[in-house]
PDB file of C-alpha atoms in Angstrom:
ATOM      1  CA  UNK A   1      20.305   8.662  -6.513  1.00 56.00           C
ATOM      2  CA  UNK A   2      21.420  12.296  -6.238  1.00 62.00           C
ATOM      3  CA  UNK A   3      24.868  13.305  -5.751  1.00 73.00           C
ATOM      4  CA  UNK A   4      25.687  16.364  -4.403  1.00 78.00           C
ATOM      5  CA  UNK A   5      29.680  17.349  -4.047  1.00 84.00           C
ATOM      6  CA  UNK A   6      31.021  20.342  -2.694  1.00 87.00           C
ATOM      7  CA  UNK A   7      34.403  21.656  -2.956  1.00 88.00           C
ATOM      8  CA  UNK A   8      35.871  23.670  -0.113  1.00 90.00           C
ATOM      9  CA  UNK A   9      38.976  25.512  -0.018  1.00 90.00           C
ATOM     10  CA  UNK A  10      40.570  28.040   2.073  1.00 89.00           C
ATOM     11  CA  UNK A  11      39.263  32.036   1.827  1.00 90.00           C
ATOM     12  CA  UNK A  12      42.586  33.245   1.715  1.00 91.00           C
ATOM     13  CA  UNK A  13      45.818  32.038   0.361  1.00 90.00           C
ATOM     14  CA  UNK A  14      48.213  29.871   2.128  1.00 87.00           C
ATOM     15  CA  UNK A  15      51.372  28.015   1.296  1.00 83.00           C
ATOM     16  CA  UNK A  16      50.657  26.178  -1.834  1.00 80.00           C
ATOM     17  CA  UNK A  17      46.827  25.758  -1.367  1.00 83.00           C
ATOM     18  CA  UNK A  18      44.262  26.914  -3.742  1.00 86.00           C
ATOM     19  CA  UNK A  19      41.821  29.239  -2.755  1.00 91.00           C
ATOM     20  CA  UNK A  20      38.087  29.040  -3.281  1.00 90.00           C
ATOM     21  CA  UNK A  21      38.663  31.671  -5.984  1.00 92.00           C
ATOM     22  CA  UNK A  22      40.719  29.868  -7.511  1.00 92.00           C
ATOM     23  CA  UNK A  23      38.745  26.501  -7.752  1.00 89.00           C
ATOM     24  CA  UNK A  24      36.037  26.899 -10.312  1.00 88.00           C
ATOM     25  CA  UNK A  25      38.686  27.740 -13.174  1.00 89.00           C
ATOM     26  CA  UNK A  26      40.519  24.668 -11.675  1.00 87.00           C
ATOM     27  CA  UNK A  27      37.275  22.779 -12.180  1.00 86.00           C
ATOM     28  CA  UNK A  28      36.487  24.020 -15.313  1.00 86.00           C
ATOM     29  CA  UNK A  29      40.014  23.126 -16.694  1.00 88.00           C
ATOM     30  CA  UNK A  30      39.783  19.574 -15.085  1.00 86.00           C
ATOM     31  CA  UNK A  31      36.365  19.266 -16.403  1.00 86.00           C
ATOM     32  CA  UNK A  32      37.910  19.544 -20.232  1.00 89.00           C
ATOM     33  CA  UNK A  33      39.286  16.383 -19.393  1.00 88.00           C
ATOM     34  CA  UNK A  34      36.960  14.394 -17.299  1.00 85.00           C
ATOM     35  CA  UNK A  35      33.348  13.163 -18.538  1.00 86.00           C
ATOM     36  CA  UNK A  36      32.287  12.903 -14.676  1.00 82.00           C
ATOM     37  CA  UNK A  37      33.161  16.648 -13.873  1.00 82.00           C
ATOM     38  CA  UNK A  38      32.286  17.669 -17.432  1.00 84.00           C
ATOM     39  CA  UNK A  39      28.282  16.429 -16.618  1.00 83.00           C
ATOM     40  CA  UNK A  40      28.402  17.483 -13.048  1.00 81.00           C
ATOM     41  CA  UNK A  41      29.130  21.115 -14.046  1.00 78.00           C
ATOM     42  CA  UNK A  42      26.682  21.043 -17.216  1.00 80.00           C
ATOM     43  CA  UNK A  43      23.927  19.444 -15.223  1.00 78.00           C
ATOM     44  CA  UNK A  44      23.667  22.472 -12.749  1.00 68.00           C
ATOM     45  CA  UNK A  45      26.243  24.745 -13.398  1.00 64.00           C
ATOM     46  CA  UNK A  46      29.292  25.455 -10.973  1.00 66.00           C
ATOM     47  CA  UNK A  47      27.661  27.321  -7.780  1.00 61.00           C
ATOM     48  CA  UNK A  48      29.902  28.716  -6.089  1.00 62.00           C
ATOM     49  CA  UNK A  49      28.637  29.692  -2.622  1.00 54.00           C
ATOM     50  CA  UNK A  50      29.865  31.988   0.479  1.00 40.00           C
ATOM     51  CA  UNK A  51      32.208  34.123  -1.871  1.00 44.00           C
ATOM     52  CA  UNK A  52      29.301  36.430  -3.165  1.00 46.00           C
ATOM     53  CA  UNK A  53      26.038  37.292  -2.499  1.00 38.00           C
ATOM     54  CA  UNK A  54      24.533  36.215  -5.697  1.00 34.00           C
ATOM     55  CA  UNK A  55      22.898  33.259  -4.249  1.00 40.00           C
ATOM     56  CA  UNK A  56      19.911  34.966  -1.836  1.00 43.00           C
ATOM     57  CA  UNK A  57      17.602  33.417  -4.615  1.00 40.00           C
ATOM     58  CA  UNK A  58      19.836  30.429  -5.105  1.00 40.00           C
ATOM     59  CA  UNK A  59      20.184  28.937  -1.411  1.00 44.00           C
ATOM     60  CA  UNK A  60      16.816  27.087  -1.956  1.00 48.00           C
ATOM     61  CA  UNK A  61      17.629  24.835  -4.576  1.00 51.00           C
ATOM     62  CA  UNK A  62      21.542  24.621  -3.217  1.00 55.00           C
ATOM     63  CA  UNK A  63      20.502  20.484  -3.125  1.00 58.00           C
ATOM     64  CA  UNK A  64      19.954  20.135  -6.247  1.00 64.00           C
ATOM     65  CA  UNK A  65      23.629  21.821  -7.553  1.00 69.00           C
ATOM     66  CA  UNK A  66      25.825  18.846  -7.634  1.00 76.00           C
ATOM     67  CA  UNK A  67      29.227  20.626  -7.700  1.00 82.00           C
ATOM     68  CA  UNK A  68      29.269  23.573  -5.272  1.00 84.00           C
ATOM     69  CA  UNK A  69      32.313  25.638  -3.922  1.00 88.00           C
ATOM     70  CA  UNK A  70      32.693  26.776  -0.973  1.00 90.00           C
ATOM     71  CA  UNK A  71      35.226  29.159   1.389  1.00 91.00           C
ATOM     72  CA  UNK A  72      36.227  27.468   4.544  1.00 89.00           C
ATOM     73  CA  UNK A  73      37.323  31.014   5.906  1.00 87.00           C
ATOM     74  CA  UNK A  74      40.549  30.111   7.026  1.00 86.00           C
ATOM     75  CA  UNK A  75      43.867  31.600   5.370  1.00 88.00           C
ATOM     76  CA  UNK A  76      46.039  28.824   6.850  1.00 89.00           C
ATOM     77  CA  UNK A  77      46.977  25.180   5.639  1.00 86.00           C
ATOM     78  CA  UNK A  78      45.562  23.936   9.060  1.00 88.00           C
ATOM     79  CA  UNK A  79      41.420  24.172   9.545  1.00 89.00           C
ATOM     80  CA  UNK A  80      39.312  24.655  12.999  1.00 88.00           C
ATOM     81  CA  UNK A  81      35.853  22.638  12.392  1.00 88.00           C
ATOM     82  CA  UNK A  82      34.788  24.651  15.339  1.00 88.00           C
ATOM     83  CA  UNK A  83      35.215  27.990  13.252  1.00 87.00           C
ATOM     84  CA  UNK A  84      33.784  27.402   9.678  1.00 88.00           C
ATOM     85  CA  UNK A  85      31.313  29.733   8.400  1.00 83.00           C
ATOM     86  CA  UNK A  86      27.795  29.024   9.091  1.00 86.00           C
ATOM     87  CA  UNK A  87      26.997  28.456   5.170  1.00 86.00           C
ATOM     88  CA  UNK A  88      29.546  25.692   5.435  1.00 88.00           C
ATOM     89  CA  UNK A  89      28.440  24.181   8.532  1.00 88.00           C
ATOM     90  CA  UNK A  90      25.142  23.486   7.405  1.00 89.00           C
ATOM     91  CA  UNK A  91      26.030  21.932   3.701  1.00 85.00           C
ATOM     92  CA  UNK A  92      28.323  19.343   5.869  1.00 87.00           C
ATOM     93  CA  UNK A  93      25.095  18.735   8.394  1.00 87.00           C
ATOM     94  CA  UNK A  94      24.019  15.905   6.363  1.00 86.00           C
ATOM     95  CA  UNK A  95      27.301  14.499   4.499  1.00 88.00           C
ATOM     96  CA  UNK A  96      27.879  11.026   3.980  1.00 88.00           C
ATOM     97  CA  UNK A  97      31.915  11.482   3.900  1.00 87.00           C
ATOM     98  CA  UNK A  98      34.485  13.802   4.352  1.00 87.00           C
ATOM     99  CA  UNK A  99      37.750  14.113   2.837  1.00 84.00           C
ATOM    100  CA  UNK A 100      40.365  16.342   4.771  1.00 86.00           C
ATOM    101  CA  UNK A 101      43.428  16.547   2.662  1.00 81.00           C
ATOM    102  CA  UNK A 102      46.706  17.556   3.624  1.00 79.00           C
ATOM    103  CA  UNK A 103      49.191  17.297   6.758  1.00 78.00           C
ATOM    104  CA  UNK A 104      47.565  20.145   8.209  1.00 84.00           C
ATOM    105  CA  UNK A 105      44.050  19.523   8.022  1.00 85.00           C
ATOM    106  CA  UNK A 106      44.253  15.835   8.002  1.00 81.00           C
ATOM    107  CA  UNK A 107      46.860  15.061  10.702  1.00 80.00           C
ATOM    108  CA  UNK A 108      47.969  18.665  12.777  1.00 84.00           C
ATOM    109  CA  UNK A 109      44.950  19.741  13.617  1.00 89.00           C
ATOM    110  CA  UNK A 110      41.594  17.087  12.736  1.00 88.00           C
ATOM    111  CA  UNK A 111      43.549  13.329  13.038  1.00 86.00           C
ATOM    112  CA  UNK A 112      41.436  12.564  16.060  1.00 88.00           C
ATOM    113  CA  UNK A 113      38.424  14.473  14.787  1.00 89.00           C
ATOM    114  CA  UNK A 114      35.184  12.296  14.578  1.00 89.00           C
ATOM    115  CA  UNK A 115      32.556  13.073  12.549  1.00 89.00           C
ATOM    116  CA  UNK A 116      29.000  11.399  12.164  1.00 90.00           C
ATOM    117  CA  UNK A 117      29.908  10.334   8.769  1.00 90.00           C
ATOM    118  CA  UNK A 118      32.549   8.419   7.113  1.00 88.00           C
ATOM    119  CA  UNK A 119      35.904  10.600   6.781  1.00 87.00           C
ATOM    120  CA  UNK A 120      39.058  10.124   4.463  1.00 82.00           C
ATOM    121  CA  UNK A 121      41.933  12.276   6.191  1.00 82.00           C
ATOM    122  CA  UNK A 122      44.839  11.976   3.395  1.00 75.00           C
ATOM    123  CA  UNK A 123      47.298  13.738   1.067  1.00 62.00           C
ATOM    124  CA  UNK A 124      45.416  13.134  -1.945  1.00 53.00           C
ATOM    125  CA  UNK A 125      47.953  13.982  -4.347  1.00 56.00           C
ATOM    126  CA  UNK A 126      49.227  10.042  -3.396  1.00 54.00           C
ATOM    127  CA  UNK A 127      46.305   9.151  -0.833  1.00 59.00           C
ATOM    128  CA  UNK A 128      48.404   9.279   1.923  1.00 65.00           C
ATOM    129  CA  UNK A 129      49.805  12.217   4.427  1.00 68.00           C
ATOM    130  CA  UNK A 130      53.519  12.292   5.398  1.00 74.00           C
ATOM    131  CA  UNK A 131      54.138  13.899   8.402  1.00 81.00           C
ATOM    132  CA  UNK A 132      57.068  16.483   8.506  1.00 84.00           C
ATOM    133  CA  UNK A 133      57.497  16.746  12.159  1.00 87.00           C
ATOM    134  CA  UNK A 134      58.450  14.537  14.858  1.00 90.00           C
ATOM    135  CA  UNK A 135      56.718  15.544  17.816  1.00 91.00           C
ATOM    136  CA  UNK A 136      53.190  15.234  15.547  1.00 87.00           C
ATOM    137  CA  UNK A 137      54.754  11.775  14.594  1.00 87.00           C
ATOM    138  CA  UNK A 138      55.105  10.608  18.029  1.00 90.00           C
ATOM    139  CA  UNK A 139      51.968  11.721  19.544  1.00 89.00           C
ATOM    140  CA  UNK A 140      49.807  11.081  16.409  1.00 84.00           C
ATOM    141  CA  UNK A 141      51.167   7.896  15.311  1.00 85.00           C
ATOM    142  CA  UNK A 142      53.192   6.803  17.688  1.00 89.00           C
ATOM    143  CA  UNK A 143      55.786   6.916  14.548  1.00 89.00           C
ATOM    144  CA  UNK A 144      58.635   8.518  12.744  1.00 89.00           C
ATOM    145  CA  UNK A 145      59.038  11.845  10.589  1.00 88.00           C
ATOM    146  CA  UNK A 146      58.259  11.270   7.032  1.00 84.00           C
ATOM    147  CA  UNK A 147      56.139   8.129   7.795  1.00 83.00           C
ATOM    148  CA  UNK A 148      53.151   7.951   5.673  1.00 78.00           C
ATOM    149  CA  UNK A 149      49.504   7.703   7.244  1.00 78.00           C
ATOM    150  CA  UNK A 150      45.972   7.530   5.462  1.00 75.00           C
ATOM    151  CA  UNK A 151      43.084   7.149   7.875  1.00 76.00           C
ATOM    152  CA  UNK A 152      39.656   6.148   6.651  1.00 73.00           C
ATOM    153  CA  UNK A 153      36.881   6.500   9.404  1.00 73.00           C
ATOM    154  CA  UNK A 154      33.361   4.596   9.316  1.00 75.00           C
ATOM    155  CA  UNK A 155      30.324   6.571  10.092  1.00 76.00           C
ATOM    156  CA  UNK A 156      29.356   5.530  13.618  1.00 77.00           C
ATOM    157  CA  UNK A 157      26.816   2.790  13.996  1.00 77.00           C
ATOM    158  CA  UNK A 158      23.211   4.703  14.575  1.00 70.00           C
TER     159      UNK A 158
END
């Protein structure tokens, strides 16, 4: 079985976020001390995709990369699905999970967000999402500022 991950960060800086610059010396750092990341990036390299145009002659074999990075275009800790780049669109066509991390993406503006595959919406840094404000509490939740949330979503039966 083939396992294909991509990374996808935000295009422009934001708050505390990394950028999809930023990620592949992240990666290659981390990988320095994990065996998993280590073998992902010697099997096929680090691709990182949608920040040049280096990869005309590379989009073909895209599937068989398994660590990618990607932009998400977005400059904000909060991310409209409904405005990723096409490049991005189509690698998530055929996921089998997604993991939105963070208050914004996870809870402000994709907590109700379904998606045809399974979907982790967290703070990964402790697996869970705190929510800072108590109107997004109330109406997300039906809960308190500062309450904790983690929401894992089954893909829908077919």
């Amino acid at each position: 079985m083939f396992l294909q991950v991509v990374l996808v960060a935000n295009s422009l800086p934001a708050l505390n976020d990394v950028t999809a610059m930023e990620l592949p010396d992240i990666v290659a750092e981390a990988a320095k001390h994990c065996d998993i990341l280590r073998r992902a990036v010697e099997a096929g390299g680090l691709l990182v995709d949608a920040m040049t145009n280096t990869l005309d002659g590379l989009k073909g074999n895209s599937s068989s990369v398994p660590l990618m990075v990607m932009e998400n275009g977005c400059g904000s800790p909060c991310i409209d699905l409904r405005q990723v780049s096409s490049e991005l669109a189509a690698a998530a066509k055929n996921a089998d999970l997604v993991i939105l991390e963070g208050m914004g993406r996870a809870l402000h503006t994709n907590f109700n967000a379904r998606f045809k595959c399974e979907a982790l919406k967290a703070w990964l840094s402790d697996l869970l999402a705190m929510v800072k404000d108590q109107r997004l509490a109330e109406k997300l939740i039906k809960g308190n500022i500062y309450d904790c949330v983690c929401r894992y979503e089954y893909a829908p039966a077919s």
